[in-house]
Amino acid sequence: MTHEHDVMITITVNDENHEVPEGSTVAYLCRDIGLDPEKVAVERNLEIVPRSTLEEALVRAGDRFEIVHFVGGG
Amino acid sequence: MTSHTNNSWTVAGQTFHSRLIVGTGKYKDFAENAAALEASGAQIVTVAVRRVNVSDPKAPMLTDYIDPKKITYLPNTAGCFTGEEAIRTLRLAREAGGWDLVKLEVLGEAKTLYPDMYETLRATEILANEGFKPMVYCVDDPIAAKRLEDAGAVAIMPLGAPIGSGLGIQNRVTIRLIVEGANVPVLVDAGVGTASDAAIAMELGCDGVLMNTAIAEAKQPVQMAQAMKLAVEAGRTAYLAGRMGRRKYADPSSPLAGLI
């Protein structure tokens, strides 16, 4: 999906800087990192991004994403 | 409502046959965890919500070993020390899983991992208002248990001893009082060290027991998981059977008549 002429925007994912092409969806971001959007939950600037909207919601420059999943615990 | 049959119990409209809930932390690996779960017969596992590993997204995941379609994942807020952290965690959990049944745990301090009941009560109310069905880890206080129920807790989960301590049920009187006063299921959450502890919890009339460390840190976790399954069943059956009264002195089992 990335082309040479794409304008890249910088965001943070779990406090780490990350770049995606402008116009990327949140679902694209997940896959770009190597994650299945169906298996995670995404928060953007402390607001939940509903799973049903991941394929449409656009990533914006400066967004702070928190991406979590289920792990072992008591 | 609390079920009084041996073979099932119901929480927030969901019925389960196993009265044992097991954690998924502290295991050597996912395979051992899955094997212990199988041996325990549990239908619910607690899970934590944590950041994905962005640098290694292909690392094995819990869901690869324990199928959330077959086993009910109960997202837990272990590690949260404020109501806000816990609520944020459960909102994410609901999004990750898609269900409302959750376990709320708001801790007061690292040393004892005792719950902060003020924050716990506050968070229970907020979560219930948002449509969550919170099963709530709490102190063994019968009045606090009633307050939680009024606030919308779908299950009361008092500790039997500090989390991970394995000290066994240290508070039989207060656990029994909570059971007697509750209109929602009561499950001992924390403190179980071995099978007899689980049986005691069930003999007190609890609807279930939640444990993690007692299985995960056993020398043979899979074998201990099986022991816990049997103990929970035995304890429940003994509770329903009704134990004999206690006597101060001996009472012979063989008839005195006809002695030679």
mmCIF file of C-alpha atoms in Angstrom:
data_model
loop_
_atom_site.group_PDB
_atom_site.id
_atom_site.type_symbol
_atom_site.label_atom_id
_atom_site.label_comp_id
_atom_site.label_asym_id
_atom_site.label_seq_id
_atom_site.Cartn_x
_atom_site.Cartn_y
_atom_site.Cartn_z
ATOM 1 C CA MET A 1 0.000 0.000 0.000
ATOM 2 C CA THR A 2 2.889 2.371 0.624
ATOM 3 C CA HIS A 3 3.980 4.319 -2.461
ATOM 4 C CA GLU A 4 6.984 6.548 -2.919
ATOM 5 C CA HIS A 5 4.871 9.663 -3.184
ATOM 6 C CA ASP A 6 2.929 8.916 0.019
ATOM 7 C CA VAL A 7 3.156 11.599 2.631
ATOM 8 C CA MET A 8 4.100 9.949 5.898
ATOM 9 C CA ILE A 9 2.600 11.032 9.202
ATOM 10 C CA THR A 10 3.993 10.331 12.638
ATOM 11 C CA ILE A 11 1.953 8.875 15.444
ATOM 12 C CA THR A 12 2.720 6.941 18.611
ATOM 13 C CA VAL A 13 1.701 3.366 19.275
ATOM 14 C CA ASN A 14 2.080 2.248 22.897
ATOM 15 C CA ASP A 15 4.458 5.182 23.439
ATOM 16 C CA GLU A 16 6.680 4.319 20.457
ATOM 17 C CA ASN A 17 6.911 6.514 17.375
ATOM 18 C CA HIS A 18 5.507 5.036 14.197
ATOM 19 C CA GLU A 19 4.983 6.320 10.661
ATOM 20 C CA VAL A 20 2.141 5.499 8.294
ATOM 21 C CA PRO A 21 1.083 7.001 4.952
ATOM 22 C CA GLU A 22 -1.402 9.808 5.256
ATOM 23 C CA GLY A 23 -4.910 8.457 4.672
ATOM 24 C CA SER A 24 -4.226 5.134 6.412
ATOM 25 C CA THR A 25 -7.038 3.555 8.360
ATOM 26 C CA VAL A 26 -6.601 2.295 11.915
ATOM 27 C CA ALA A 27 -7.060 -1.260 10.611
ATOM 28 C CA TYR A 28 -4.194 -0.619 8.152
ATOM 29 C CA LEU A 29 -2.049 0.581 11.037
ATOM 30 C CA CYS A 30 -2.707 -2.642 12.942
ATOM 31 C CA ARG A 31 -1.798 -4.814 9.962
ATOM 32 C CA ASP A 32 1.249 -2.635 9.241
ATOM 33 C CA ILE A 33 2.530 -3.500 12.721
ATOM 34 C CA GLY A 34 1.723 -7.171 12.124
ATOM 35 C CA LEU A 35 -1.454 -7.372 14.198
ATOM 36 C CA ASP A 36 -4.830 -8.820 13.335
ATOM 37 C CA PRO A 37 -7.315 -5.994 13.984
ATOM 38 C CA GLU A 38 -9.856 -8.639 15.053
ATOM 39 C CA LYS A 39 -7.692 -9.658 18.005
ATOM 40 C CA VAL A 40 -6.887 -6.309 19.569
ATOM 41 C CA ALA A 41 -8.572 -3.279 21.074
ATOM 42 C CA VAL A 42 -7.547 0.200 20.041
ATOM 43 C CA GLU A 43 -7.664 3.426 21.963
ATOM 44 C CA ARG A 44 -6.856 6.723 20.277
ATOM 45 C CA ASN A 45 -6.081 9.741 22.457
ATOM 46 C CA LEU A 46 -7.764 7.919 25.371
ATOM 47 C CA GLU A 47 -10.955 7.241 23.381
ATOM 48 C CA ILE A 48 -11.937 3.723 22.284
ATOM 49 C CA VAL A 49 -11.971 3.229 18.528
ATOM 50 C CA PRO A 50 -14.885 0.789 18.106
ATOM 51 C CA ARG A 51 -13.905 -2.382 16.256
ATOM 52 C CA SER A 52 -16.733 -1.844 13.790
ATOM 53 C CA THR A 53 -15.057 1.395 12.643
ATOM 54 C CA LEU A 54 -11.421 0.250 12.405
ATOM 55 C CA GLU A 55 -11.614 -0.187 8.623
ATOM 56 C CA GLU A 56 -12.884 3.364 8.114
ATOM 57 C CA ALA A 57 -11.337 5.432 10.916
ATOM 58 C CA LEU A 58 -8.406 7.432 9.555
ATOM 59 C CA VAL A 59 -5.124 7.847 11.368
ATOM 60 C CA ARG A 60 -4.307 11.510 12.012
ATOM 61 C CA ALA A 61 -0.881 13.017 12.527
ATOM 62 C CA GLY A 62 0.029 13.161 16.194
ATOM 63 C CA ASP A 63 -2.497 10.540 17.278
ATOM 64 C CA ARG A 64 -1.522 8.581 20.362
ATOM 65 C CA PHE A 65 -2.638 4.987 20.021
ATOM 66 C CA GLU A 66 -2.859 2.357 22.706
ATOM 67 C CA ILE A 67 -3.240 -1.147 21.296
ATOM 68 C CA VAL A 68 -3.930 -3.968 23.735
ATOM 69 C CA HIS A 69 -4.902 -7.619 23.724
ATOM 70 C CA PHE A 70 -5.596 -10.415 26.186
ATOM 71 C CA VAL A 71 -2.631 -12.022 27.908
ATOM 72 C CA GLY A 72 -2.326 -14.555 30.693
ATOM 73 C CA GLY A 73 -3.271 -13.235 34.095
ATOM 74 C CA GLY A 74 -4.857 -14.086 37.414
ATOM 75 C CA MET B 1 -29.652 -15.622 41.595
ATOM 76 C CA THR B 2 -27.634 -18.194 43.402
ATOM 77 C CA SER B 3 -28.339 -21.652 42.126
ATOM 78 C CA HIS B 4 -28.868 -24.397 44.681
ATOM 79 C CA THR B 5 -28.276 -27.327 42.397
ATOM 80 C CA ASN B 6 -24.994 -29.124 42.324
ATOM 81 C CA ASN B 7 -24.506 -29.144 38.602
ATOM 82 C CA SER B 8 -24.700 -25.530 37.567
ATOM 83 C CA TRP B 9 -24.617 -21.924 38.656
ATOM 84 C CA THR B 10 -25.627 -18.761 36.895
ATOM 85 C CA VAL B 11 -23.970 -15.364 36.817
ATOM 86 C CA ALA B 12 -25.474 -12.410 34.941
ATOM 87 C CA GLY B 13 -27.694 -14.797 32.984
ATOM 88 C CA GLN B 14 -24.894 -17.149 31.921
ATOM 89 C CA THR B 15 -24.981 -20.696 33.260
ATOM 90 C CA PHE B 16 -21.847 -22.718 33.918
ATOM 91 C CA HIS B 17 -21.417 -26.321 35.035
ATOM 92 C CA SER B 18 -17.931 -25.942 36.462
ATOM 93 C CA ARG B 19 -17.664 -23.953 39.684
ATOM 94 C CA LEU B 20 -13.941 -23.505 39.266
ATOM 95 C CA ILE B 21 -12.510 -20.428 37.576
ATOM 96 C CA VAL B 22 -8.818 -20.530 36.796
ATOM 97 C CA GLY B 23 -6.274 -17.852 36.007
ATOM 98 C CA THR B 24 -3.887 -17.870 33.068
ATOM 99 C CA GLY B 25 -0.857 -16.259 34.701
ATOM 100 C CA LYS B 26 2.459 -17.653 35.970
ATOM 101 C CA TYR B 27 2.465 -20.812 33.825
ATOM 102 C CA LYS B 28 5.682 -22.154 32.303
ATOM 103 C CA ASP B 29 4.156 -21.824 28.848
ATOM 104 C CA PHE B 30 0.809 -21.633 27.060
ATOM 105 C CA ALA B 31 0.752 -25.378 26.429
ATOM 106 C CA GLU B 32 0.974 -26.176 30.125
ATOM 107 C CA ASN B 33 -1.659 -23.558 30.833
ATOM 108 C CA ALA B 34 -4.015 -25.104 28.287
ATOM 109 C CA ALA B 35 -3.405 -28.611 29.672
ATOM 110 C CA ALA B 36 -4.102 -27.452 33.230
ATOM 111 C CA LEU B 37 -7.274 -25.744 32.072
ATOM 112 C CA GLU B 38 -8.417 -28.958 30.423
ATOM 113 C CA ALA B 39 -7.720 -30.966 33.578
ATOM 114 C CA SER B 40 -9.503 -28.414 35.774
ATOM 115 C CA GLY B 41 -12.689 -28.635 33.744
ATOM 116 C CA ALA B 42 -13.074 -24.870 34.183
ATOM 117 C CA GLN B 43 -15.275 -23.024 31.706
ATOM 118 C CA ILE B 44 -14.074 -19.550 32.648
ATOM 119 C CA VAL B 45 -10.508 -18.214 32.676
ATOM 120 C CA THR B 46 -9.354 -14.853 33.914
ATOM 121 C CA VAL B 47 -7.159 -12.906 31.525
ATOM 122 C CA ALA B 48 -5.272 -9.640 31.704
ATOM 123 C CA VAL B 49 -5.355 -6.771 29.234
ATOM 124 C CA ARG B 50 -1.906 -5.568 28.226
ATOM 125 C CA ARG B 51 -0.180 -3.674 25.447
ATOM 126 C CA VAL B 52 0.616 -5.694 22.354
ATOM 127 C CA ASN B 53 4.292 -6.295 21.770
ATOM 128 C CA VAL B 54 4.856 -3.959 18.841
ATOM 129 C CA SER B 55 8.431 -5.169 18.329
ATOM 130 C CA ASP B 56 7.409 -8.840 18.177
ATOM 131 C CA PRO B 57 3.784 -9.008 16.975
ATOM 132 C CA LYS B 58 4.090 -12.627 15.895
ATOM 133 C CA ALA B 59 4.903 -13.908 19.400
ATOM 134 C CA PRO B 60 2.516 -16.701 20.490
ATOM 135 C CA MET B 61 -0.754 -15.438 21.916
ATOM 136 C CA LEU B 62 -3.000 -16.821 24.628
ATOM 137 C CA THR B 63 -5.873 -17.021 22.153
ATOM 138 C CA ASP B 64 -3.829 -19.464 20.026
ATOM 139 C CA TYR B 65 -3.926 -21.947 22.923
ATOM 140 C CA ILE B 66 -7.195 -21.211 24.729
ATOM 141 C CA ASP B 67 -10.075 -20.666 22.330
ATOM 142 C CA PRO B 68 -12.269 -17.741 23.452
ATOM 143 C CA LYS B 69 -15.158 -19.323 21.544
ATOM 144 C CA LYS B 70 -15.063 -22.394 23.799
ATOM 145 C CA ILE B 71 -13.843 -20.936 27.089
ATOM 146 C CA THR B 72 -15.267 -17.755 28.586
ATOM 147 C CA TYR B 73 -12.554 -15.126 28.897
ATOM 148 C CA LEU B 74 -13.109 -13.053 32.021
ATOM 149 C CA PRO B 75 -11.035 -9.887 31.622
ATOM 150 C CA ASN B 76 -9.523 -8.844 34.920
ATOM 151 C CA THR B 77 -8.138 -5.516 36.056
ATOM 152 C CA ALA B 78 -5.305 -6.974 38.125
ATOM 153 C CA GLY B 79 -2.568 -4.399 38.484
ATOM 154 C CA CYS B 80 -4.950 -1.426 38.564
ATOM 155 C CA PHE B 81 -4.686 0.797 41.625
ATOM 156 C CA THR B 82 -7.366 3.366 40.779
ATOM 157 C CA GLY B 83 -10.955 3.121 39.625
ATOM 158 C CA GLU B 84 -10.083 5.059 36.467
ATOM 159 C CA GLU B 85 -7.326 2.650 35.444
ATOM 160 C CA ALA B 86 -9.654 -0.280 36.012
ATOM 161 C CA ILE B 87 -12.517 1.283 34.051
ATOM 162 C CA ARG B 88 -10.202 2.200 31.164
ATOM 163 C CA THR B 89 -8.853 -1.349 31.113
ATOM 164 C CA LEU B 90 -12.315 -2.892 31.029
ATOM 165 C CA ARG B 91 -13.554 -0.573 28.302
ATOM 166 C CA LEU B 92 -10.651 -1.826 26.185
ATOM 167 C CA ALA B 93 -11.369 -5.399 27.248
ATOM 168 C CA ARG B 94 -14.963 -5.086 26.144
ATOM 169 C CA GLU B 95 -13.766 -3.839 22.784
ATOM 170 C CA ALA B 96 -11.197 -6.636 22.462
ATOM 171 C CA GLY B 97 -13.627 -9.361 23.467
ATOM 172 C CA GLY B 98 -17.057 -8.040 22.755
ATOM 173 C CA TRP B 99 -18.707 -9.076 26.022
ATOM 174 C CA ASP B 100 -19.764 -7.360 29.245
ATOM 175 C CA LEU B 101 -18.925 -9.969 31.889
ATOM 176 C CA VAL B 102 -15.717 -8.746 33.535
ATOM 177 C CA LYS B 103 -13.804 -9.026 36.766
ATOM 178 C CA LEU B 104 -13.105 -5.823 38.626
ATOM 179 C CA GLU B 105 -10.151 -5.661 40.931
ATOM 180 C CA VAL B 106 -8.871 -2.332 42.268
ATOM 181 C CA LEU B 107 -5.854 -2.826 44.457
ATOM 182 C CA GLY B 108 -4.919 -0.731 47.445
ATOM 183 C CA GLU B 109 -1.235 -1.564 47.911
ATOM 184 C CA ALA B 110 1.421 -3.809 46.404
ATOM 185 C CA LYS B 111 2.457 -5.516 49.616
ATOM 186 C CA THR B 112 -0.892 -7.104 50.508
ATOM 187 C CA LEU B 113 -2.730 -6.637 47.182
ATOM 188 C CA TYR B 114 -5.752 -5.896 49.344
ATOM 189 C CA PRO B 115 -8.582 -4.260 47.439
ATOM 190 C CA ASP B 116 -9.206 -0.540 47.815
ATOM 191 C CA MET B 117 -12.895 -0.796 48.642
ATOM 192 C CA TYR B 118 -13.696 2.882 48.154
ATOM 193 C CA GLU B 119 -12.332 2.794 44.609
ATOM 194 C CA THR B 120 -13.807 -0.659 44.012
ATOM 195 C CA LEU B 121 -17.306 0.465 44.969
ATOM 196 C CA ARG B 122 -17.042 3.631 42.910
ATOM 197 C CA ALA B 123 -15.814 1.732 39.848
ATOM 198 C CA THR B 124 -18.503 -0.947 40.249
ATOM 199 C CA GLU B 125 -21.199 1.704 40.057
ATOM 200 C CA ILE B 126 -19.710 3.382 36.987
ATOM 201 C CA LEU B 127 -19.194 0.076 35.184
ATOM 202 C CA ALA B 128 -22.709 -1.151 35.951
ATOM 203 C CA ASN B 129 -24.095 2.123 34.597
ATOM 204 C CA GLU B 130 -22.128 1.551 31.385
ATOM 205 C CA GLY B 131 -23.725 -1.857 30.952
ATOM 206 C CA PHE B 132 -20.867 -3.973 32.265
ATOM 207 C CA LYS B 133 -21.532 -7.052 34.388
ATOM 208 C CA PRO B 134 -18.788 -6.764 36.987
ATOM 209 C CA MET B 135 -17.747 -9.685 39.176
ATOM 210 C CA VAL B 136 -15.968 -7.905 41.981
ATOM 211 C CA TYR B 137 -12.901 -8.837 44.023
ATOM 212 C CA CYS B 138 -13.418 -7.520 47.530
ATOM 213 C CA VAL B 139 -12.630 -7.741 51.226
ATOM 214 C CA ASP B 140 -14.473 -10.293 53.352
ATOM 215 C CA ASP B 141 -16.840 -7.691 54.775
ATOM 216 C CA PRO B 142 -20.540 -8.672 54.652
ATOM 217 C CA ILE B 143 -21.643 -5.029 54.634
ATOM 218 C CA ALA B 144 -19.235 -4.045 51.858
ATOM 219 C CA ALA B 145 -20.547 -7.064 49.925
ATOM 220 C CA LYS B 146 -24.104 -5.732 50.188
ATOM 221 C CA ARG B 147 -22.962 -2.309 49.042
ATOM 222 C CA LEU B 148 -21.298 -3.870 46.004
ATOM 223 C CA GLU B 149 -24.425 -5.798 45.169
ATOM 224 C CA ASP B 150 -26.483 -2.606 45.428
ATOM 225 C CA ALA B 151 -23.967 -0.873 43.136
ATOM 226 C CA GLY B 152 -24.441 -3.522 40.441
ATOM 227 C CA ALA B 153 -21.920 -6.283 41.143
ATOM 228 C CA VAL B 154 -23.112 -9.512 39.491
ATOM 229 C CA ALA B 155 -20.892 -11.621 41.744
ATOM 230 C CA ILE B 156 -19.128 -11.010 45.039
ATOM 231 C CA MET B 157 -15.567 -12.323 45.167
ATOM 232 C CA PRO B 158 -14.033 -12.005 48.606
ATOM 233 C CA LEU B 159 -10.462 -13.019 49.271
ATOM 234 C CA GLY B 160 -9.809 -16.052 51.459
ATOM 235 C CA ALA B 161 -6.235 -14.867 52.028
ATOM 236 C CA PRO B 162 -3.938 -12.458 50.159
ATOM 237 C CA ILE B 163 -3.566 -12.984 46.402
ATOM 238 C CA GLY B 164 -0.870 -15.532 45.575
ATOM 239 C CA SER B 165 -0.240 -16.373 49.238
ATOM 240 C CA GLY B 166 -1.666 -19.895 49.216
ATOM 241 C CA LEU B 167 -2.526 -19.508 52.903
ATOM 242 C CA GLY B 168 -5.951 -21.092 52.563
ATOM 243 C CA ILE B 169 -9.335 -19.811 53.744
ATOM 244 C CA GLN B 170 -8.444 -17.638 56.741
ATOM 245 C CA ASN B 171 -11.902 -16.153 57.233
ATOM 246 C CA ARG B 172 -14.546 -18.855 57.306
ATOM 247 C CA VAL B 173 -16.938 -16.870 59.472
ATOM 248 C CA THR B 174 -17.037 -13.780 57.272
ATOM 249 C CA ILE B 175 -17.156 -15.789 54.040
ATOM 250 C CA ARG B 176 -20.162 -17.667 55.408
ATOM 251 C CA LEU B 177 -21.838 -14.403 56.432
ATOM 252 C CA ILE B 178 -21.322 -13.005 52.934
ATOM 253 C CA VAL B 179 -22.776 -16.174 51.389
ATOM 254 C CA GLU B 180 -25.821 -16.005 53.668
ATOM 255 C CA GLY B 181 -26.472 -12.347 52.876
ATOM 256 C CA ALA B 182 -25.862 -12.337 49.134
ATOM 257 C CA ASN B 183 -28.430 -12.469 46.358
ATOM 258 C CA VAL B 184 -25.729 -12.884 43.709
ATOM 259 C CA PRO B 185 -23.124 -15.649 43.422
ATOM 260 C CA VAL B 186 -20.235 -15.565 45.895
ATOM 261 C CA LEU B 187 -16.872 -16.932 44.829
ATOM 262 C CA VAL B 188 -13.715 -17.075 46.883
ATOM 263 C CA ASP B 189 -11.102 -15.224 44.880
ATOM 264 C CA ALA B 190 -7.546 -15.577 46.162
ATOM 265 C CA GLY B 191 -5.903 -17.466 48.969
ATOM 266 C CA VAL B 192 -6.379 -21.080 47.928
ATOM 267 C CA GLY B 193 -3.154 -23.072 48.260
ATOM 268 C CA THR B 194 -4.230 -26.668 47.870
ATOM 269 C CA ALA B 195 -7.269 -28.825 47.209
ATOM 270 C CA SER B 196 -8.606 -28.867 50.783
ATOM 271 C CA ASP B 197 -8.763 -25.053 50.726
ATOM 272 C CA ALA B 198 -10.996 -25.157 47.669
ATOM 273 C CA ALA B 199 -13.197 -27.770 49.335
ATOM 274 C CA ILE B 200 -13.525 -25.572 52.443
ATOM 275 C CA ALA B 201 -14.601 -22.597 50.336
ATOM 276 C CA MET B 202 -17.277 -24.719 48.708
ATOM 277 C CA GLU B 203 -18.404 -26.246 52.022
ATOM 278 C CA LEU B 204 -19.045 -22.709 53.261
ATOM 279 C CA GLY B 205 -21.668 -22.431 50.536
ATOM 280 C CA CYS B 206 -19.748 -20.442 47.961
ATOM 281 C CA ASP B 207 -20.942 -20.758 44.385
ATOM 282 C CA GLY B 208 -17.420 -21.135 43.106
ATOM 283 C CA VAL B 209 -13.714 -20.602 43.597
ATOM 284 C CA LEU B 210 -11.213 -18.669 41.533
ATOM 285 C CA MET B 211 -7.557 -19.578 41.653
ATOM 286 C CA ASN B 212 -4.369 -19.122 39.689
ATOM 287 C CA THR B 213 -1.162 -19.563 41.672
ATOM 288 C CA ALA B 214 -2.264 -22.727 43.503
ATOM 289 C CA ILE B 215 -2.339 -24.522 40.154
ATOM 290 C CA ALA B 216 0.350 -22.646 38.233
ATOM 291 C CA GLU B 217 2.967 -22.959 40.987
ATOM 292 C CA ALA B 218 2.218 -26.568 41.924
ATOM 293 C CA LYS B 219 5.054 -28.988 41.148
ATOM 294 C CA GLN B 220 2.690 -30.681 38.687
ATOM 295 C CA PRO B 221 0.188 -28.028 37.592
ATOM 296 C CA VAL B 222 -1.932 -30.346 35.467
ATOM 297 C CA GLN B 223 -2.290 -32.838 38.307
ATOM 298 C CA MET B 224 -3.148 -30.060 40.764
ATOM 299 C CA ALA B 225 -5.739 -28.714 38.340
ATOM 300 C CA GLN B 226 -7.438 -32.100 38.415
ATOM 301 C CA ALA B 227 -7.246 -32.147 42.226
ATOM 302 C CA MET B 228 -8.914 -28.732 42.328
ATOM 303 C CA LYS B 229 -11.693 -29.915 40.053
ATOM 304 C CA LEU B 230 -12.400 -32.834 42.399
ATOM 305 C CA ALA B 231 -12.101 -30.663 45.519
ATOM 306 C CA VAL B 232 -14.583 -28.102 44.233
ATOM 307 C CA GLU B 233 -17.022 -30.862 43.328
ATOM 308 C CA ALA B 234 -16.505 -32.633 46.667
ATOM 309 C CA GLY B 235 -16.893 -29.416 48.656
ATOM 310 C CA ARG B 236 -20.049 -28.459 46.824
ATOM 311 C CA THR B 237 -21.550 -31.909 47.262
ATOM 312 C CA ALA B 238 -20.691 -31.914 50.975
ATOM 313 C CA TYR B 239 -22.310 -28.491 51.358
ATOM 314 C CA LEU B 240 -25.501 -29.778 49.744
ATOM 315 C CA ALA B 241 -25.390 -32.997 51.780
ATOM 316 C CA GLY B 242 -25.152 -30.999 54.998
ATOM 317 C CA ARG B 243 -22.413 -31.877 57.433
ATOM 318 C CA MET B 244 -23.048 -33.594 60.780
ATOM 319 C CA GLY B 245 -23.149 -31.544 63.927
ATOM 320 C CA ARG B 246 -19.990 -31.095 65.968
ATOM 321 C CA ARG B 247 -19.726 -32.855 69.349
ATOM 322 C CA LYS B 248 -17.344 -32.074 72.129
ATOM 323 C CA TYR B 249 -16.661 -35.742 72.861
ATOM 324 C CA ALA B 250 -16.677 -39.142 71.225
ATOM 325 C CA ASP B 251 -19.765 -40.957 70.035
ATOM 326 C CA PRO B 252 -19.278 -44.576 69.024
ATOM 327 C CA SER B 253 -20.370 -45.692 65.605
ATOM 328 C CA SER B 254 -20.966 -49.324 66.607
ATOM 329 C CA PRO B 255 -24.057 -50.170 68.670
ATOM 330 C CA LEU B 256 -23.538 -50.578 72.390
ATOM 331 C CA ALA B 257 -26.355 -53.176 72.559
ATOM 332 C CA GLY B 258 -25.275 -56.772 72.136
ATOM 333 C CA LEU B 259 -21.705 -56.229 73.324
ATOM 334 C CA ILE B 260 -20.162 -59.503 74.398
#
